[in-house]
XYZ file of C-alpha atoms in Angstrom:
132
model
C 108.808 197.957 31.077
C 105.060 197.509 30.974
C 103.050 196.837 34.201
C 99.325 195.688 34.932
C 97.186 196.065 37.526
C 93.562 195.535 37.856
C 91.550 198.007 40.001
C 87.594 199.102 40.483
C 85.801 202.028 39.810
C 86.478 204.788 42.954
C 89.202 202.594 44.000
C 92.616 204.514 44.497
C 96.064 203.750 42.225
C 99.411 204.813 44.464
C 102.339 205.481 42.184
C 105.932 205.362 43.256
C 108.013 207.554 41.042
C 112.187 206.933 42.001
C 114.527 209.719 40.257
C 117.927 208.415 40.500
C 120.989 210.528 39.010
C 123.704 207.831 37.328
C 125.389 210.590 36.766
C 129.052 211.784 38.479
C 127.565 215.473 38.180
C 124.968 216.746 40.413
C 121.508 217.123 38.732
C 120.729 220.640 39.269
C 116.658 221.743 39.742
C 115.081 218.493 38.747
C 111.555 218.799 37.928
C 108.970 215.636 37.781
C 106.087 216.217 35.632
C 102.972 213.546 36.011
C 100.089 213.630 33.592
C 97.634 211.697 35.008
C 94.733 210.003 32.697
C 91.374 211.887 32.628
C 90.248 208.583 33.904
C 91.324 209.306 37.359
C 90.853 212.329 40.214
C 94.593 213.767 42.096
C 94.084 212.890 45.679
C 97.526 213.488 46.998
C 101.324 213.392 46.306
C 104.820 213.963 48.238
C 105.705 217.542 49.678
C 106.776 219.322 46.820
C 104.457 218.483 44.435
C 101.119 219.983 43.173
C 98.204 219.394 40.469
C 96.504 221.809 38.432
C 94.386 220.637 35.646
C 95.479 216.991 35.770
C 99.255 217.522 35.720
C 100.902 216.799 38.785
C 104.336 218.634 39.111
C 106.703 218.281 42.082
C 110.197 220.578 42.252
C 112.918 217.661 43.686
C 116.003 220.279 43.703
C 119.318 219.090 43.379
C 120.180 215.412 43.309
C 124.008 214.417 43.585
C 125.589 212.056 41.505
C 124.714 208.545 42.740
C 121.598 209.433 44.969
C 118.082 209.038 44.108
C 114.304 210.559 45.648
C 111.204 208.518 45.985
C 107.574 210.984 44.736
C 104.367 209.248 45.735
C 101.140 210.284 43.935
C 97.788 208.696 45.146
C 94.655 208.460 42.560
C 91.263 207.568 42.653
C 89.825 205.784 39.704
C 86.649 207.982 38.400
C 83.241 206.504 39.942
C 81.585 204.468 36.323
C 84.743 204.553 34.873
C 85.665 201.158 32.840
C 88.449 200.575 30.985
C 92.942 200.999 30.529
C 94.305 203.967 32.615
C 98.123 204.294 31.252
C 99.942 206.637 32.758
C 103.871 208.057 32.336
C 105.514 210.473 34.159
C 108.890 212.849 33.336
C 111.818 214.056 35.213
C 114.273 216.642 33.834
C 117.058 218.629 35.044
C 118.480 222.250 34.676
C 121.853 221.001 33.801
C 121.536 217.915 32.080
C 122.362 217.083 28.329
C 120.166 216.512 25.805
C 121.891 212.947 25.028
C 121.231 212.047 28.561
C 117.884 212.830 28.203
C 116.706 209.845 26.414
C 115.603 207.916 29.341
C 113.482 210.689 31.221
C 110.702 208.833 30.743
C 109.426 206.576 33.181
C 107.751 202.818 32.609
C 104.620 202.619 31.314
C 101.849 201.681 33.738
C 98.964 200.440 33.251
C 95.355 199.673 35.006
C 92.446 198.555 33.593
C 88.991 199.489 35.690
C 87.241 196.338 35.709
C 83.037 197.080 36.423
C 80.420 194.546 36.875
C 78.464 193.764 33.699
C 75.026 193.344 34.794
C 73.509 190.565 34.886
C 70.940 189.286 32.160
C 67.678 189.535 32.435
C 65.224 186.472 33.857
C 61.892 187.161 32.808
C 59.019 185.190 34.310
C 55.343 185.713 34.054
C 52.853 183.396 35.164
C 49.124 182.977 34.304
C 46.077 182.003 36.560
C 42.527 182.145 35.341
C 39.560 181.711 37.189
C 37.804 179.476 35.233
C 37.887 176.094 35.594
């Protein structure tokens, strides 16, 4: 799935990240790995997580079959920046099998920075003389 939204330069982008195990096993040290567009400054994220460099990481544990965990990271869209910010995040487990793996990916989102175009120039000049 593919979402939009429309945001400003400096304005901040909240993602909600939910990990859900459909499995009847318990996921066993299940890792989220976020990394965000250069387009945009970490602000903050749910306990357990951390940035360095752009990559925000967060160590969920162990999820049981069934049960899911809600992450929040929060954004700020770089000041001048104009244009998409797409952003995807990961989730994998110790235990899990690489045919289950296939949909560790999460939706693609995107935002595109909208910025003011300036406005055109209005030149005027105007012309007295002193003569008559």
């Amino acid at each position: 799935m593919h979402r939009v939204g429309v945001v400003q330069s400096g304005d901040p982008i909240a993602y909600t990240l939910s990990v859900s195990n459909d499995g009847t096993g318990t996921a066993v040290d299940v890792h989220v790995a976020d990394q965000l567009p250069t387009s945009v400054t970490f602000a903050d994220a749910t306990a357990g997580c951390g940035e360095a460099a752009g990559l925000v990481t967060c160590d969920l544990g162990d999820i049981g079959a069934g049960a899911s965990v809600s992450v929040d990271i929060t954004v700020s869209v770089d000041d001048g920046f104009c244009g998409p910010i797409v952003n995807v995040a990961r989730v994998s487990a110790a235990n899990e099998s690489e045919q289950a793996a296939g949909n560790n990916d999460s939706d693609l989102v995107s935002n595109s920075a909208e910025c003011e175009e300036p406005s055109a120039p209005d030149l005027q000049v105007s012309k007295t003389s002193d003569g008559e």
